[in-house]
């Protein structure tokens, strides 16, 4: 498959391309394009909008994520270097960032997450049971997007009857291609609705606190001051973006991979102890998060002469699929012993929800294969990925 980008001259002596990350494409086209760019460049310039840098050298990506003094989180959106919005904790730099992470750490610690295992298992199992008799389903809609959202809503203390509304918002906010929503009007409308929803949920808890994360956060103090409503809201919005779509995308890739690799599938069914490393391998090979940072000073990274104030895109896929870091990097190998992938990021902003995500993914794969060990891709479907974060738009399986 040719995945080449359209050249667009050079910028400061570095090759430039019209690289628009919002566009969707056929299954695996994004991953293959990153591989191709990483083979031929350590970095390049995108000429989309005001322009930004893209680093495609694996070690350089990791180095930038660690160096928060040079690569700030004040903006994490390449197209908006000076955002008028705030997402907490993602858009904070240390030392304020550390204070939030310390407070949030308790609810997302390995112990707190392990205590939810029975509940996660039950919700996942019940969701699969609902579709098992049908013999076919779009497993993203019917399973992968549904069960982690239920768990997340419980964690935040949000009413479960709002699940369908949440799933609609997630779709409008995160899954539309540039073609489907060229002026981002649908995305903006959904964002306003999500924002108003969380304002209401915060006000309800100010009146009567409950036993949930949002209510607990109201009693937290930073530098002697209670967290105000504006910051609580900024936290809710980030949780909505970070916590909702990532596990579904990963479950989708896991089921896609095991559907298209029947020998590996039979191996994990015969020996479920292979699932834990299998899941880590799926996270590595299909890594889909593309962090971005704003340079605080002039710096060269991946061969790009970045100026203070410019945006830099740092795709995790180039580190996770780097042939210098992994032997046979594109193979999902549950026997692999190198487990240093960066699918959850690196440095101070490494994923807060990684323990929960791991639990949900492992449980999803285990419970699915206990119930439906043999399955395949349904015929006559064109598998497509959406832009921004590369997840499958839909995945129809039959069994
Ligand atoms: C497989 C699923 C997931 C993947 C691959 C993933 C990946 C990531 C990555 C790469 C980052 C770092 C972004 C950056 O450096 O700019 C991140 C941050 C974050 N993730 Fe996750 N994530 C997943 C699931 C979750 C879940 C389930 C939650 C919460 C329930 C969550 C909450 C967060 C938060 C709050 C941050 C921001 C951390 C900070 O700024 O300090 N994530 N995630």
Short mmCIF file of N, CA and C in Angstrom, two decimals, residues 141 145-147 149-150 153 158-172 190 194 197 240 244:
data_model
loop_
_atom_site.label_atom_id
_atom_site.label_comp_id
_atom_site.label_asym_id
_atom_site.label_seq_id
_atom_site.Cartn_x
_atom_site.Cartn_y
_atom_site.Cartn_z
N UNK A 141 -19.08 -0.90 18.55
CA UNK A 141 -20.30 -0.30 19.11
C UNK A 141 -20.91 -1.16 20.21
N UNK A 145 -16.79 -0.04 22.96
CA UNK A 145 -17.05 1.34 23.37
C UNK A 145 -17.96 1.39 24.59
N UNK A 146 -18.66 0.29 24.83
CA UNK A 146 -19.71 0.30 25.83
C UNK A 146 -19.17 0.01 27.24
N UNK A 147 -18.40 -1.07 27.38
CA UNK A 147 -18.11 -1.50 28.74
C UNK A 147 -17.12 -0.59 29.48
N UNK A 149 -16.85 2.55 29.08
CA UNK A 149 -17.58 3.80 29.36
C UNK A 149 -18.43 3.64 30.61
N UNK A 150 -19.05 2.46 30.76
CA UNK A 150 -19.83 2.19 31.99
C UNK A 150 -18.92 2.29 33.21
N UNK A 153 -17.97 5.89 33.91
CA UNK A 153 -19.08 6.69 34.45
C UNK A 153 -19.29 6.37 35.93
N UNK A 158 -21.19 9.30 37.46
CA UNK A 158 -22.17 9.87 36.53
C UNK A 158 -23.31 8.88 36.31
N UNK A 159 -24.53 9.39 36.13
CA UNK A 159 -25.68 8.49 36.00
C UNK A 159 -25.60 7.59 34.77
N UNK A 160 -25.78 6.28 34.98
CA UNK A 160 -25.60 5.33 33.87
C UNK A 160 -26.64 5.47 32.77
N UNK A 161 -27.79 6.08 33.12
CA UNK A 161 -28.79 6.25 32.05
C UNK A 161 -28.30 7.25 30.99
N UNK A 162 -27.23 7.97 31.30
CA UNK A 162 -26.67 8.92 30.32
C UNK A 162 -25.73 8.23 29.32
N UNK A 163 -25.55 6.90 29.45
CA UNK A 163 -24.60 6.18 28.59
C UNK A 163 -24.82 6.45 27.09
N UNK A 164 -26.07 6.29 26.56
CA UNK A 164 -26.24 6.52 25.12
C UNK A 164 -25.85 7.94 24.71
N UNK A 165 -26.18 8.92 25.55
CA UNK A 165 -25.82 10.31 25.23
C UNK A 165 -24.30 10.45 25.20
N UNK A 166 -23.63 9.82 26.17
CA UNK A 166 -22.17 9.87 26.20
C UNK A 166 -21.57 9.26 24.94
N UNK A 167 -22.11 8.11 24.54
CA UNK A 167 -21.55 7.44 23.36
C UNK A 167 -21.74 8.32 22.11
N UNK A 168 -22.87 9.02 22.04
CA UNK A 168 -23.10 9.95 20.91
C UNK A 168 -22.07 11.08 20.93
N UNK A 169 -21.86 11.65 22.11
CA UNK A 169 -20.90 12.77 22.20
C UNK A 169 -19.51 12.31 21.82
N UNK A 170 -19.12 11.12 22.30
CA UNK A 170 -17.78 10.62 21.98
C UNK A 170 -17.63 10.51 20.47
N UNK A 171 -18.68 10.01 19.81
CA UNK A 171 -18.63 9.87 18.36
C UNK A 171 -18.46 11.24 17.69
N UNK A 172 -19.29 12.19 18.08
CA UNK A 172 -19.26 13.51 17.44
C UNK A 172 -17.95 14.24 17.72
N UNK A 190 -20.89 19.31 20.09
CA UNK A 190 -20.77 18.24 21.10
C UNK A 190 -19.95 18.73 22.29
N UNK A 194 -21.01 18.69 26.20
CA UNK A 194 -20.23 17.99 27.24
C UNK A 194 -19.87 18.99 28.35
N UNK A 197 -22.82 19.75 30.47
CA UNK A 197 -23.15 18.57 31.27
C UNK A 197 -22.27 18.53 32.53
N UNK A 240 -12.73 13.16 30.06
CA UNK A 240 -13.63 12.74 28.98
C UNK A 240 -12.82 12.41 27.72
N UNK A 244 -12.10 8.05 27.64
CA UNK A 244 -13.23 7.36 27.02
C UNK A 244 -12.91 6.55 25.79
#
